[in-house]
mmCIF file of C-alpha atoms in Angstrom:
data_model
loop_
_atom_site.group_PDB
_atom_site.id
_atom_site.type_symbol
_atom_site.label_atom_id
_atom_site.label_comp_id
_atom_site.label_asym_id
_atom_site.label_seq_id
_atom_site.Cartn_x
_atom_site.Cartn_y
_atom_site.Cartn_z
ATOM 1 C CA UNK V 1 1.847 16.273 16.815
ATOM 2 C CA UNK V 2 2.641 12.938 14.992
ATOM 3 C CA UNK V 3 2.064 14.783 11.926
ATOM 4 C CA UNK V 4 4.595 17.348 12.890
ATOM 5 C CA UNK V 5 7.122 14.644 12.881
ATOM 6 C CA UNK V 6 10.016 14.346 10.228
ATOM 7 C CA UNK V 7 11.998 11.179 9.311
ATOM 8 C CA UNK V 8 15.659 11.403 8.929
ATOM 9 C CA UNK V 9 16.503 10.504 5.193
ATOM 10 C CA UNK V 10 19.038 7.735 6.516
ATOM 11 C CA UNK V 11 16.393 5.688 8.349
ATOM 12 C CA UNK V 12 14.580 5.347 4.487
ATOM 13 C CA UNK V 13 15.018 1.364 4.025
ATOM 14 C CA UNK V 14 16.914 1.757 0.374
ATOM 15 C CA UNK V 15 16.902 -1.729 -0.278
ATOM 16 C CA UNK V 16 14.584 -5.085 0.638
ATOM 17 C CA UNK V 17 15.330 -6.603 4.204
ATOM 18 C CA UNK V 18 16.714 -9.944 1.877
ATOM 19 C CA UNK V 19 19.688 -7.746 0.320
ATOM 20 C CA UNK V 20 21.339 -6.640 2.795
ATOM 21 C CA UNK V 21 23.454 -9.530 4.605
ATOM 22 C CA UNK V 22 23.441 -13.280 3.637
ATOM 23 C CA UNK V 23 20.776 -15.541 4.679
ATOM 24 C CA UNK V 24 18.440 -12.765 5.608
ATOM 25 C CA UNK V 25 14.619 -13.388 4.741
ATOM 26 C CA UNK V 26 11.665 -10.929 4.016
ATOM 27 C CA UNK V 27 10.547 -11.910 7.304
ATOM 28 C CA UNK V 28 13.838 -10.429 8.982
ATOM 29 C CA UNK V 29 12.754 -6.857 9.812
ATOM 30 C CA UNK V 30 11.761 -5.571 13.049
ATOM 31 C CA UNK V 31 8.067 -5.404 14.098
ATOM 32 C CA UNK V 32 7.106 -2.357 16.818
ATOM 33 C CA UNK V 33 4.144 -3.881 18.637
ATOM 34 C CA UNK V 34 1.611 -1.205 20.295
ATOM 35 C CA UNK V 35 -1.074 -2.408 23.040
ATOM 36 C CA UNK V 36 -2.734 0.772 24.071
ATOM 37 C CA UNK V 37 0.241 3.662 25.216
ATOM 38 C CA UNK V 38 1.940 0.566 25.169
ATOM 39 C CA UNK V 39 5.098 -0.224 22.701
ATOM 40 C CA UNK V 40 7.239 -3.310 22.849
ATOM 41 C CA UNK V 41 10.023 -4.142 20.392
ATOM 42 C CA UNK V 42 10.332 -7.498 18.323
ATOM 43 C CA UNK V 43 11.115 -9.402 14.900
ATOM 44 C CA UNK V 44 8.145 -10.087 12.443
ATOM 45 C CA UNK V 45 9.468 -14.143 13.198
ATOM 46 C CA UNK V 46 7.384 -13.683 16.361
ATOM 47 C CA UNK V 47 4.133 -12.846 15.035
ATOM 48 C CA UNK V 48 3.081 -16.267 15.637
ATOM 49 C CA UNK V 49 3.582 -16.019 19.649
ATOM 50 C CA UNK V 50 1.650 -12.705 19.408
ATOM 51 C CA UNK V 51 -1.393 -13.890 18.327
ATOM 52 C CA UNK V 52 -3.527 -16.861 19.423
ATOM 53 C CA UNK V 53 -5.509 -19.527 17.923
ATOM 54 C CA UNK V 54 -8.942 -18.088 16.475
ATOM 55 C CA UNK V 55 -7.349 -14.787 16.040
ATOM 56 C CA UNK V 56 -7.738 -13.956 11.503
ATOM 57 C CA UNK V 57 -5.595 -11.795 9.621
ATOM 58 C CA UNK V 58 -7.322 -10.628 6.888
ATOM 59 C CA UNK V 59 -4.639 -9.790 3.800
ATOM 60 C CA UNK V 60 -5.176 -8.614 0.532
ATOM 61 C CA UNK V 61 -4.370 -10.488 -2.712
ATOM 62 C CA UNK V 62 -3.931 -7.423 -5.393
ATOM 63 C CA UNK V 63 -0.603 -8.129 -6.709
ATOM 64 C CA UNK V 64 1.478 -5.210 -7.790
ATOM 65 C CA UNK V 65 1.694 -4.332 -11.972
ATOM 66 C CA UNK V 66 5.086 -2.443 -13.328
ATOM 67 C CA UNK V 67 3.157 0.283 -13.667
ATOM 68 C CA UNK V 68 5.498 2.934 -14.567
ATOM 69 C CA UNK V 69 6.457 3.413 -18.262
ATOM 70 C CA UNK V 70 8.682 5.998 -19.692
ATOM 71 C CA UNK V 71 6.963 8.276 -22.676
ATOM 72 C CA UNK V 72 7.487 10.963 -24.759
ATOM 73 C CA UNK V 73 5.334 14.572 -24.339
ATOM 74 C CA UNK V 74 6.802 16.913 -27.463
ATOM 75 C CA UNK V 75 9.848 16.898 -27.174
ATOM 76 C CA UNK V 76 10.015 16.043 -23.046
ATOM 77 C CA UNK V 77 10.978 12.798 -21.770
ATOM 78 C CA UNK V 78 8.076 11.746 -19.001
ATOM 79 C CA UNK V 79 7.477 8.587 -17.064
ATOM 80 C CA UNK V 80 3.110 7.300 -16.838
ATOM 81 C CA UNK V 81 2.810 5.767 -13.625
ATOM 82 C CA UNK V 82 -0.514 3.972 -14.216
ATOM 83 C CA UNK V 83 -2.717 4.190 -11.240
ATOM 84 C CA UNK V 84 -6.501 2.699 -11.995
ATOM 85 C CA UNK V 85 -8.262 1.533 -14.825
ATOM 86 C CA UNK V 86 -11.687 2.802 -15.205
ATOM 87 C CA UNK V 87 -14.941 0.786 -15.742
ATOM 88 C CA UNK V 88 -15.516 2.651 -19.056
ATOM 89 C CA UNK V 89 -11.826 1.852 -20.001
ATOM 90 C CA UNK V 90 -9.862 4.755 -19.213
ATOM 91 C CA UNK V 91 -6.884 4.854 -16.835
ATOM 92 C CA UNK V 92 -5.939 7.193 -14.316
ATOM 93 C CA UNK V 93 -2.642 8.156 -14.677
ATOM 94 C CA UNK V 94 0.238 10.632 -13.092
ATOM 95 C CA UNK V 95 2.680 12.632 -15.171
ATOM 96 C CA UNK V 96 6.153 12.307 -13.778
ATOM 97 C CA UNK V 97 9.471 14.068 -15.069
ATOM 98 C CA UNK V 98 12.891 11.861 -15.259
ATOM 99 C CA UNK V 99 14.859 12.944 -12.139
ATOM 100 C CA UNK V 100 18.359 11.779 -13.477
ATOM 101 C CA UNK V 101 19.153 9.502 -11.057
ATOM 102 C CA UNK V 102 16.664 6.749 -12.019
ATOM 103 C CA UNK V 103 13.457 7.848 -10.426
ATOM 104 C CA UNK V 104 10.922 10.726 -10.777
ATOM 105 C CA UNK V 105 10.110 13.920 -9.561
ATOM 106 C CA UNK V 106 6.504 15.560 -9.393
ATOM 107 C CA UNK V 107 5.144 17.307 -12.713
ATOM 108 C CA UNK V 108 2.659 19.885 -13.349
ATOM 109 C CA UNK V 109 -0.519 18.046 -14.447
ATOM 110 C CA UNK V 110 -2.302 18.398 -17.604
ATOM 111 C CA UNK V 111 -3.544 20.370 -19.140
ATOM 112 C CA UNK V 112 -6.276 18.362 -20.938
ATOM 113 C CA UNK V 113 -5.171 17.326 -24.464
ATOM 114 C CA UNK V 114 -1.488 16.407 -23.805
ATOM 115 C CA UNK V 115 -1.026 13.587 -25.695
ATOM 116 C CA UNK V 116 2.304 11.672 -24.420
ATOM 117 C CA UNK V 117 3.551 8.722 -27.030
ATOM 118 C CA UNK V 118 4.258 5.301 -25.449
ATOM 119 C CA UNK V 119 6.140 2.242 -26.614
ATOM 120 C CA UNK V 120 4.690 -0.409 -28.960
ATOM 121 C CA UNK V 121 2.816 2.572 -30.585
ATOM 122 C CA UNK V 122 0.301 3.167 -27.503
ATOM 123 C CA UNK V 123 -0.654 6.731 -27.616
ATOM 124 C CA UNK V 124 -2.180 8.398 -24.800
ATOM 125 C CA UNK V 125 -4.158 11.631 -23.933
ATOM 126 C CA UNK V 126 -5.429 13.264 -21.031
ATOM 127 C CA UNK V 127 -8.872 14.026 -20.436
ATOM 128 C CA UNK V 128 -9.836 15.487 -17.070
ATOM 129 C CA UNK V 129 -8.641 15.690 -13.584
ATOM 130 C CA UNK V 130 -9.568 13.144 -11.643
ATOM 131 C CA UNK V 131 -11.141 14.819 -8.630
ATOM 132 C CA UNK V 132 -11.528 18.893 -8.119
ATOM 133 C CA UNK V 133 -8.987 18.409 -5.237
ATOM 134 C CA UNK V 134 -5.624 18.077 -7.036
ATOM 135 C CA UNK V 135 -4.669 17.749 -10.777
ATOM 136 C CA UNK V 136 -2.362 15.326 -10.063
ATOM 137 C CA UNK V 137 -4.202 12.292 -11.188
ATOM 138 C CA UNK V 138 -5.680 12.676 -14.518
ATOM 139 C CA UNK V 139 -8.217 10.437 -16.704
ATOM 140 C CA UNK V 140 -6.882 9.464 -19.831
ATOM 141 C CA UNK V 141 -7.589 7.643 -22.951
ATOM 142 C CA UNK V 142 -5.351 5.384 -24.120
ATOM 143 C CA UNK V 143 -5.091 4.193 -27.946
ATOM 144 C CA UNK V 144 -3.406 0.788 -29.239
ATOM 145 C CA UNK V 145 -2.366 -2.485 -27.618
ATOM 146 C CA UNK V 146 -3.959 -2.827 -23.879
ATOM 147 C CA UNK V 147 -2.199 -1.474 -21.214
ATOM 148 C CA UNK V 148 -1.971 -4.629 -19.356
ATOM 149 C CA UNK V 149 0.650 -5.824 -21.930
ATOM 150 C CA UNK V 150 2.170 -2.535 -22.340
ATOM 151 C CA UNK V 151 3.110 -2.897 -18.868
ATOM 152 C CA UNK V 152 4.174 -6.406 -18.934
ATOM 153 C CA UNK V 153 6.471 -5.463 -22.327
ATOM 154 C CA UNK V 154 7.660 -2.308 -21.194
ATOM 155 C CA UNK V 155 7.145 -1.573 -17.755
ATOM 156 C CA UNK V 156 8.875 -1.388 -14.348
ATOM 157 C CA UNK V 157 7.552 -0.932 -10.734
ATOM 158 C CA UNK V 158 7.058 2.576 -9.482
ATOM 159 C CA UNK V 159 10.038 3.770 -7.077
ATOM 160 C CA UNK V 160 10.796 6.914 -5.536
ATOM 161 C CA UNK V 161 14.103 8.338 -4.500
ATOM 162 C CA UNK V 162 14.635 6.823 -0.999
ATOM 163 C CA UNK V 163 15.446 3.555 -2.815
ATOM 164 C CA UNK V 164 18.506 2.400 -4.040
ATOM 165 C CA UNK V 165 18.109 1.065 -7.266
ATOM 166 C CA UNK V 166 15.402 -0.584 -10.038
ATOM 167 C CA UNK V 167 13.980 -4.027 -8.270
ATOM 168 C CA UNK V 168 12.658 -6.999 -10.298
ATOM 169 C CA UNK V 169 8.826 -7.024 -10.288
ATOM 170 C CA UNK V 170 9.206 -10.488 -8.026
ATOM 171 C CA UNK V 171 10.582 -8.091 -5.126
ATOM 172 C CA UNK V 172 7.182 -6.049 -5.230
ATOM 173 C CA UNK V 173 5.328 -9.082 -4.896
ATOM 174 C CA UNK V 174 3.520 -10.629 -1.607
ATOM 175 C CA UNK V 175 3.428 -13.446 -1.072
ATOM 176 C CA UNK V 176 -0.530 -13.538 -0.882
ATOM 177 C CA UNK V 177 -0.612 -11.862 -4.631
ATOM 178 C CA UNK V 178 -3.346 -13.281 -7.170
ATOM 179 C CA UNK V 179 -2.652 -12.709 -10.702
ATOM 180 C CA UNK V 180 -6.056 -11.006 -11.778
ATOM 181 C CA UNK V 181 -7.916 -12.141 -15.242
ATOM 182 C CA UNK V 182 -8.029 -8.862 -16.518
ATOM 183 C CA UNK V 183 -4.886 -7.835 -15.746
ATOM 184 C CA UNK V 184 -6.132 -5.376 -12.950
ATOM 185 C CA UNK V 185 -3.644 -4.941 -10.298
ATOM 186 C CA UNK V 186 -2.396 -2.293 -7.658
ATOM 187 C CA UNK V 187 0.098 0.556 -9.213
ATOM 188 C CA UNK V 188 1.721 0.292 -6.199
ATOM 189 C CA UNK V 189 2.753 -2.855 -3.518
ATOM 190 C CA UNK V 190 0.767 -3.779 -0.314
ATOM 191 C CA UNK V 191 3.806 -3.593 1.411
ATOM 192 C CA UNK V 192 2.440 -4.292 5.147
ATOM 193 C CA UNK V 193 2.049 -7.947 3.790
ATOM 194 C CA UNK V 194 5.994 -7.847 2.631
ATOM 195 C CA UNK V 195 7.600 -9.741 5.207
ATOM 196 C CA UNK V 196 5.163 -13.028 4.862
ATOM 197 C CA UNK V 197 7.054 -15.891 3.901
ATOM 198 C CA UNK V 198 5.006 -19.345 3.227
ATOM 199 C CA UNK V 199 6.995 -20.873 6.050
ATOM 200 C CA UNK V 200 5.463 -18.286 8.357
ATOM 201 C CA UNK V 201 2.242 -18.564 6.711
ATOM 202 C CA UNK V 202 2.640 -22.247 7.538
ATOM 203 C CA UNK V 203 3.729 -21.696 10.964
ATOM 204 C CA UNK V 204 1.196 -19.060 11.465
ATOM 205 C CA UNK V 205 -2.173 -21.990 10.011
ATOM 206 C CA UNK V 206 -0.375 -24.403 12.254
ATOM 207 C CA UNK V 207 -1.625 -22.628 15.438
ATOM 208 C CA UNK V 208 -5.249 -21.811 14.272
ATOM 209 C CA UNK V 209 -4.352 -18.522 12.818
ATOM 210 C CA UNK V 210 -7.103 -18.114 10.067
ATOM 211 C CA UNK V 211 -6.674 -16.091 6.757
ATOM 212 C CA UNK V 212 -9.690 -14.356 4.920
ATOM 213 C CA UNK V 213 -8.199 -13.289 1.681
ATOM 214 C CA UNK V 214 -9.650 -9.362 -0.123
ATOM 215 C CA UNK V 215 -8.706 -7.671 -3.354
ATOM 216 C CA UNK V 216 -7.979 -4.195 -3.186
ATOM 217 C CA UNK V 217 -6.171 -2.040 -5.793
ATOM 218 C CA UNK V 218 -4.664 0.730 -5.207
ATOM 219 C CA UNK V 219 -3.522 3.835 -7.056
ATOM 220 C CA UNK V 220 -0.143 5.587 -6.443
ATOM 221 C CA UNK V 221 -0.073 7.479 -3.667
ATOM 222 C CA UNK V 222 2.911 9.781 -4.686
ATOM 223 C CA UNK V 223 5.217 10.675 -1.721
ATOM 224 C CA UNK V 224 5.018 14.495 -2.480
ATOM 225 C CA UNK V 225 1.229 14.359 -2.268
ATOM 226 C CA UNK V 226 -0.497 14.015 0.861
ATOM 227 C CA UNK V 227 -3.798 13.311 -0.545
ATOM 228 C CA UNK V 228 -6.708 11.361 0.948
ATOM 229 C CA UNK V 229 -7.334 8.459 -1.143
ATOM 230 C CA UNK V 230 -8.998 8.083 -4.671
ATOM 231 C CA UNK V 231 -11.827 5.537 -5.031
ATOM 232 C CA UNK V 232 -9.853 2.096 -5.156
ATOM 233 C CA UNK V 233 -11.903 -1.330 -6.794
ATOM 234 C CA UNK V 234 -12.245 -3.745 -4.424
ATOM 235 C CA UNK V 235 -13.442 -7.582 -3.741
ATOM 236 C CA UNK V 236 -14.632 -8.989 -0.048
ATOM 237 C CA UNK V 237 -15.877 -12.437 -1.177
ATOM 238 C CA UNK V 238 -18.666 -14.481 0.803
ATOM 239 C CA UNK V 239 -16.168 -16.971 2.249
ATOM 240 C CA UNK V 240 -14.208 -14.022 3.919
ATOM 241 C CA UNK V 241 -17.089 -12.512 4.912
ATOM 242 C CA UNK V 242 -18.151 -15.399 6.936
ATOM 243 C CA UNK V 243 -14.766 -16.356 8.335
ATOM 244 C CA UNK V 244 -14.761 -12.611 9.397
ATOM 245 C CA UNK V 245 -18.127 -13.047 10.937
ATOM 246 C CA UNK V 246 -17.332 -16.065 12.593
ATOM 247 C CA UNK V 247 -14.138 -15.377 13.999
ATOM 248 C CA UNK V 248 -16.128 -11.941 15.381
ATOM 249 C CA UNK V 249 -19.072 -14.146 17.269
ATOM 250 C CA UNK V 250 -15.868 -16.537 18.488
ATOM 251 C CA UNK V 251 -14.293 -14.168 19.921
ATOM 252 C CA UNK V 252 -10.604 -14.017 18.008
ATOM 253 C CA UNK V 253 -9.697 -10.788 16.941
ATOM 254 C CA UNK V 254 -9.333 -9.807 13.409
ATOM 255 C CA UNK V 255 -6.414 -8.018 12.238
ATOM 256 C CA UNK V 256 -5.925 -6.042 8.952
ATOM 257 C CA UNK V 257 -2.675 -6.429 6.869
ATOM 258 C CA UNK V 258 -2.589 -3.423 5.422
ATOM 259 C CA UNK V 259 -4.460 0.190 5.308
ATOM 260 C CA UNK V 260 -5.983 -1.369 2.052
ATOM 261 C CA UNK V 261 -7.513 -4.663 3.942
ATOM 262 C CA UNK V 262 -8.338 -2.257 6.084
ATOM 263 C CA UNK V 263 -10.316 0.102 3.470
ATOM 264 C CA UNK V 264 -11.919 -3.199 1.999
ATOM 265 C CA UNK V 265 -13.241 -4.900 4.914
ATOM 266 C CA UNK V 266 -14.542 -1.812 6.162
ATOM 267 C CA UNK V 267 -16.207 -0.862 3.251
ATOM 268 C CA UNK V 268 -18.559 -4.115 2.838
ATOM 269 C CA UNK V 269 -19.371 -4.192 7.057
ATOM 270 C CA UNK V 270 -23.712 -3.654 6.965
ATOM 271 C CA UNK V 271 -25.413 -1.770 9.926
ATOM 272 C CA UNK V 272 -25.603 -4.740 11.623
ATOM 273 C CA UNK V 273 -22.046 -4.939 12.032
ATOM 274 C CA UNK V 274 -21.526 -7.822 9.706
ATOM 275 C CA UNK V 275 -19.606 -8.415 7.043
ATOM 276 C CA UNK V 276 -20.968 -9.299 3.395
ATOM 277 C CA UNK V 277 -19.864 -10.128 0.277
ATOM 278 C CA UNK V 278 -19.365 -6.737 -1.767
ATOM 279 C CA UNK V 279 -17.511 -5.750 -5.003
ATOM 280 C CA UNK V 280 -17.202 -2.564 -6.639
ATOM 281 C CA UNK V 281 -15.591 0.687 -6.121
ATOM 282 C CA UNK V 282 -15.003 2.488 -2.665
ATOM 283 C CA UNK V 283 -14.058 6.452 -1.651
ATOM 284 C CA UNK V 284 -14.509 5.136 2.265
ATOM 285 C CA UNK V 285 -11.868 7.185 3.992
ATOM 286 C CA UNK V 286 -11.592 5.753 7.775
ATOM 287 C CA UNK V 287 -11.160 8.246 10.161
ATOM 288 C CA UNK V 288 -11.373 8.303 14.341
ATOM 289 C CA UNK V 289 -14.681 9.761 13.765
ATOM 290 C CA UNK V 290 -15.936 7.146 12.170
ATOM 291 C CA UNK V 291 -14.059 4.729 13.293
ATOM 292 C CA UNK V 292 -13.568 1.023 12.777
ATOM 293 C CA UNK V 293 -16.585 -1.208 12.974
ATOM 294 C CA UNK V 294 -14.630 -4.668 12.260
ATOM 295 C CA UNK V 295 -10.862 -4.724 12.351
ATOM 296 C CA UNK V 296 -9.842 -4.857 15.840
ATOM 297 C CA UNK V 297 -5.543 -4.672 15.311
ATOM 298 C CA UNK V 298 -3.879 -3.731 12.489
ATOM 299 C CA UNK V 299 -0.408 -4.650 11.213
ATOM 300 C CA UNK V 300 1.254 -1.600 8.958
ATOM 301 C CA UNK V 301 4.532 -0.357 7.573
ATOM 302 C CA UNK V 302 5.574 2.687 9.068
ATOM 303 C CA UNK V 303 5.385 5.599 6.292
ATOM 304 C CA UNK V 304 5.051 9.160 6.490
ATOM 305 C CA UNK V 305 3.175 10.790 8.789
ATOM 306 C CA UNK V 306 0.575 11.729 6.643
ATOM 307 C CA UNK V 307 -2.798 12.591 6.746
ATOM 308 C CA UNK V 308 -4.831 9.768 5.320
ATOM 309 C CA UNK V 309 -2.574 7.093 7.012
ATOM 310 C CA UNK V 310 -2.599 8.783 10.223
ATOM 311 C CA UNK V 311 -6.803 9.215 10.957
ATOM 312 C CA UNK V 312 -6.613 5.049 9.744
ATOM 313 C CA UNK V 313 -3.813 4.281 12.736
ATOM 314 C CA UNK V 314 -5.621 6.616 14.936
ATOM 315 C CA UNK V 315 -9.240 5.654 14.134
ATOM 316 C CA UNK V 316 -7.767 1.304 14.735
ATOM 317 C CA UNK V 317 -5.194 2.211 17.642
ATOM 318 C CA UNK V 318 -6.493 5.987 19.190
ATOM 319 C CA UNK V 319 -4.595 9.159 19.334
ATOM 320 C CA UNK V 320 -2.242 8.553 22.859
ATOM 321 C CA UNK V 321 -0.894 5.213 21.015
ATOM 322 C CA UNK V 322 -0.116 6.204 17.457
ATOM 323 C CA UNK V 323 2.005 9.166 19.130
ATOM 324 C CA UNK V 324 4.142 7.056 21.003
ATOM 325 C CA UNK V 325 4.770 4.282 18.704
ATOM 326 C CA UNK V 326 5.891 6.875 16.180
ATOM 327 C CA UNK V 327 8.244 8.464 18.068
ATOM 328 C CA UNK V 328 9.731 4.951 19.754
ATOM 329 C CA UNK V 329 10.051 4.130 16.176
ATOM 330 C CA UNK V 330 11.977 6.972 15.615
ATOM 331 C CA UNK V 331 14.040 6.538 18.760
ATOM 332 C CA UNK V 332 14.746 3.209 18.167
ATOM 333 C CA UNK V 333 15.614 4.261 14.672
ATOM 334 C CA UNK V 334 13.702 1.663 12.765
ATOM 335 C CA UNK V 335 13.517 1.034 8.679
ATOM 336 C CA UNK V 336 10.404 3.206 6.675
ATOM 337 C CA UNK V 337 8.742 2.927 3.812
ATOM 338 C CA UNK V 338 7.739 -0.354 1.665
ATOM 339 C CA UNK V 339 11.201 -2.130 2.365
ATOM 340 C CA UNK V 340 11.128 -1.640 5.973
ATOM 341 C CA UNK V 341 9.952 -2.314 9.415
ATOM 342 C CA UNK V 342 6.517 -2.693 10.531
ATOM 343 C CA UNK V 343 3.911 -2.036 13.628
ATOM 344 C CA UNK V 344 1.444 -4.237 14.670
ATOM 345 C CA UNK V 345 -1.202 -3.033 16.576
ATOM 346 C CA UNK V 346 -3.546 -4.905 18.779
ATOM 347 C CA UNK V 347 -6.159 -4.199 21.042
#
């Protein structure tokens, strides 16, 4: 069982590719390639020979907010990671405790009323659990300045303890990230679009690769909690919708960066099969049972082998294929989490 698997603590990539020898690039980590049971080995340079001209990646332009901001609760020292803001203004948020070393450990949630004082005067109290599944995520009102500019002023990007150190929010950042006008953003990076560079991107336009650019952002997605997914908002506008469509009747295949692309694209395909412009909020969780109606390939980091992650590789790739890749990427001992390798799968 892939889920069964466990990931030494020494293959965790602790820092970005780009910091650990001179003249290294984002685009300088390894890329596992799975066609079927099949798994070849290569660097994310070589993208371009993998795909062809017609073929669209479709990549998602959230851009990641320092969403974590250290707090008071009494007299206990927490950290807010900010997850999702909520139409009627309230933001889901996790509870973390100071681990001592820089990072955070998991926290007891709630209970509703705990009021936990913020910088600049921003005061902030929980409400309710988000869902009936876990108390981990809870809605919460927040009182003073907006919390877009308390996380500008006084926030840093969510890490865990696999890393190495505090990064600059610039490190987090794709290269296909749109600031958003209301200061909406993802609480956590879309790491499977790390190692783009714009002279890839260039390389990649320069042999009819197409790009059809979605918004999705999403909430933290703790590494203690293996959680399906919370509703995430998300954008597929027209123009992607139709060079999804038409690179579907064309015949090129269209290939997700990301679980989130994924989650978008997926969630604004009609029963036709085609893709329309849709914005909003979506709980789709895509399993093998449902399966995929648009994305044909899909180009991931490798993370835990979780649940939700998992049924999303298995429902794009199939069971037989996700098995073996995972454990080639564990023989081959290749970089996980948001700083490391990747695996491209195509049909």
């Amino acid at each position: 069982m892939t889920s069964a698997l466990r990931v030494p603590a020494e293959l965790s990539a602790r820092v970005p590719v780009e910091q650990r020898g001179p003249g290294l690039a984002r685009d300088a980590v390894r890329m596992l390639v799975s066609r079927g049971a099949e798994v070849a080995h290569h660097t994310f340079t070589e993208l371009p020979l993998l795909l062809r001209a017609g073929d669209l990646l479709v990549v998602n332009t959230s851009a990641t907010l320092a969403a974590a901001v250290d707090g008071w609760s009494g007299h206990a020292r927490v950290v807010v990671h900010f997850s999702t803001r909520g139409d009627d203004g309230r933001w889901a948020v996790e509870l973390r405790e100071p681990d001592g070393r820089g990072t955070t450990r998991a926290r007891a949630g709630g209970p509703a009323g705990t009021a936990v004082c913020l910088p600049g005067g921003v005061r902030l109290v929980l409400e309710e659990p988000l869902s009936g599944r876990s108390e981990r995520l809870w809605w919460a009102r927040v009182s003073g300045p907006e919390v877009p500019g308390l996380l500008r002023e006084h926030g840093r990007p969510i890490r865990y303890a696999y890393t190495e150190r505090d990064q600059p929010l610039s490190v987090y950042q794709t290269v296909f990230a749109l600031p958003s006008a209301d200061g909406a953003g993802s609480a956590e990076m879309p790491s499977a679009a790390r190692p783009f560079t714009a002279r890839l991107v260039a390389e990649l336009v320069s042999r009819g690769v197409q790009f059809a650019l979605v918004t999705l952002h999403t909430g933290v997605a703790s590494a203690e909690a293996h959680e399906p997914p919370c509703a995430e908002r998300f954008v597929v506008p027209g123009a992607s919708a139709r060079l999804i469509n038409a690179a579907k009747a064309g015949g090129g295949r269209v290939v997700a960066v990301g679980t989130t692309a994924v989650r978008a694209v997926e969630s604004a395909v009609g029963p036709d099969g085609a893709v329309r412009a849709r914005a909003g909020w979506t709980d789709l969780v895509v399993t093998p049972e449902r399966g995929v109606r648009v994305v044909d390939g899909l180009l991931t980091g490798l993370h835990e082998p979780e649940a939700s992650h998992l049924l999303m590789l298995e429902a794009v790739a199939g069971r037989v294929a996700v098995e073996r890749a995972y454990r080639a990427a564990l023989q081959h001992r290749y970089q996980w989490h948001e700083f490391g390798d990747v695996h491209l799968v195509l049909p």
